[in-house]
Amino acid sequence: MRYVVKIAYDGTEYAGWQCQKNAVSVQEKLESALLSALGTCVKVTASGRTDAGVHAVGQVCHFDMESCSIPPEKMPDALNRFLPADVRVLEGKLAKETFDANRSAKRKTYRYALYDGERDMPLKDRFAVRVENIPATETLQKVARLLEGEHDYKAFCASGSAVKTTVRTVYEVRVEESKSYGGKDVYLYVTGNGFLYNMVRTMVGEILDLAWGKRTEESLRKAFETGNRSLLGKTMPAKGLTLMQVEYEE
Amino acid sequence: MRYVVKIAYDGTEYAGWQCQKNAVSVQEKLESALLSALGTCVKVTASGRTDAGVHAVGQVCHFDMESCSIPPEKMPDALNRFLPADVRVLEGKLAKETFDANRSAKRKTYRYALYDGERDMPLKDRFAVRVENIPATETLQKVARLLEGEHDYKAFCASGSAVKTTVRTVYEVRVEESKSYGGKDVYLYVTGNGFLYNMVRTMVGEILDLAWGKRTEESLRKAFETGNRSLLGKTMPAKGLTLMQVEYEE
């Protein structure tokens, strides 16, 4: 039986999704909860890795179990009692054997959270990044459009990742603003058919630089053409990033 | 020289503002940072205690120092390097000797954060409380008005606190709603001339009960008249509460 679960996590205390030596990962916590709940080792596959410090409210994972000892709708209750408070199973269901949380994913949406206002705000610092003089939302939205479409995003990808192709389609970059205590919150929602390592965080740095006028449409075009990372702005910190949603074909 | 600082803290890891044995308090962290920065012991007075788990973005404190070795505007930089990330000094200034962060306070505003939507959401759970079927904002706002004004709030006060009078004036209870991922966020802002121990958290529980129809205007009137705690709804958890602002006469 193939199970699919939707999970949420506060990534602050984790070295990312994927299991690794000498570091605590979300995958390890989930597999350990499955071991406690079922008494057997189960390997979990997620829609994709998230980096150290990145959060999720809609990560999707699948795993297989021989017998159905836990009904899928009981999966949240069964696993959450063995999970730490910063990792939660939200939903469980069954899927066809052909479903693969990673390979069947059609669209993913990430959110990057910025705020402008009082510095050192402990209530925001966990999930958002403080940036001074965030450009107006209309300006951000205008330059963000330049990063939409099908492009070779090689320049946006941290070196060292082995992927077949660095061409991806970004369907939308949407900018939302809301007033908040002592300043404003700005969210960038990025939806695409897939993302390279560090791609969203580099996109956000580039959007800020374009909006501030530190980089130009011309330098961005060259970055797409040449794949040269040094033509782009900085990679933004992990803690501002949250995986919001993974979409599959029905 | 009397210094005044504005501070913010994520109260999750603290046993409240006030120093106590066998528990870590925000006051202790601040006094310890002052000791590191100045080399002398300094006693800090806040506008009021906050309970274990309660947060602040606008707590105000004062303390005295013989000589002015640190200019007031440098106080944030001087202290933040010795403070943990969940306690931050936002502003520093000098005040008259007659200024007392506690006794000179004229108005305080607290915010209580609720959310309705997916359960077990690790990105919200730190600073907000999940409540199912939160009543419509207009309904909440209507019943919240019943708790405004000058009243004897004895019934809203946890037993064991020694205060001269339990009469307080609540200037305003304002309800704000915003859409959020998978549900809605509801904030209750309560402004008054002072608050009893657990008062805001009990007010929020009562406002919910009144809006759901579990309690009535009549039972609330009796609670004000008799001071009987059992006539009110439950005390809401600490983690949803944040001290937003303390106002003083100029």
Coordinates of C-alpha atoms in Angstrom, one line a residue, chain A residues 7 9 11 14-21 25-28 31 43-62 100-103 105 108-110 157-164 168 194-201 238 241-246 248:
Chain A
I7 CA 3.5 17.6 6.5
Y9 CA 7.7 21.8 9.8
G11 CA 12.9 24.1 9.8
Y14 CA 16.9 20.9 11.3
A15 CA 19.7 20.4 8.9
G16 CA 17.1 20.2 6.1
W17 CA 14.8 17.5 4.9
Q18 CA 17.3 14.8 4.0
C19 CA 18.9 12.3 6.4
Q20 CA 22.5 12.9 7.0
K21 CA 25.2 12.0 9.4
S25 CA 16.8 16.0 9.6
V26 CA 13.1 16.1 9.2
Q27 CA 13.2 12.9 7.2
E28 CA 14.9 11.2 10.2
E31 CA 11.0 7.8 9.7
K43 CA 11.8 4.8 3.9
V44 CA 10.0 8.1 3.1
T45 CA 10.3 10.0 -0.2
A46 CA 9.5 13.7 -0.2
S47 CA 8.5 16.0 -3.1
G48 CA 12.0 17.3 -2.8
R49 CA 14.6 18.2 -0.3
T50 CA 14.4 21.4 1.6
D51 CA 17.7 23.0 2.8
A52 CA 18.8 23.5 6.3
G53 CA 16.6 26.1 8.0
V54 CA 13.9 26.1 5.3
H55 CA 10.3 25.6 6.5
A56 CA 7.3 23.8 5.0
V57 CA 3.5 24.0 5.5
G58 CA 2.7 21.7 2.5
Q59 CA 5.5 19.2 2.0
V60 CA 4.2 16.0 0.5
C61 CA 5.8 12.5 1.1
H62 CA 5.0 8.9 0.2
D100 CA 5.8 9.3 -6.6
A101 CA 5.9 12.3 -4.3
N102 CA 9.0 13.5 -6.1
R103 CA 8.6 12.5 -9.7
A105 CA 5.1 16.6 -8.7
K108 CA 5.6 23.7 -6.4
T109 CA 5.0 27.0 -4.6
Y110 CA 7.5 28.6 -2.2
C157 CA 21.8 27.3 -8.8
A158 CA 24.4 26.8 -6.1
S159 CA 27.4 25.0 -7.5
G160 CA 27.9 21.3 -6.7
S161 CA 24.4 20.1 -7.5
A162 CA 24.1 17.4 -10.1
V163 CA 21.1 17.8 -12.3
K164 CA 20.4 16.8 -15.9
R168 CA 12.9 25.3 -15.4
G194 CA 10.7 22.6 -10.3
F195 CA 13.5 24.4 -8.5
L196 CA 17.2 24.1 -8.4
Y197 CA 19.3 24.1 -5.3
N198 CA 19.1 27.7 -3.8
M199 CA 17.1 28.9 -6.8
V200 CA 14.3 30.7 -4.9
R201 CA 16.7 32.3 -2.5
A238 CA 17.2 30.0 4.4
L241 CA 11.8 30.4 2.8
T242 CA 8.7 28.1 3.2
L243 CA 7.5 25.4 0.9
M244 CA 3.8 26.1 0.7
Q245 CA 2.3 23.7 -1.7
V246 CA 3.1 20.8 -4.1
Y248 CA 0.1 16.8 -8.7

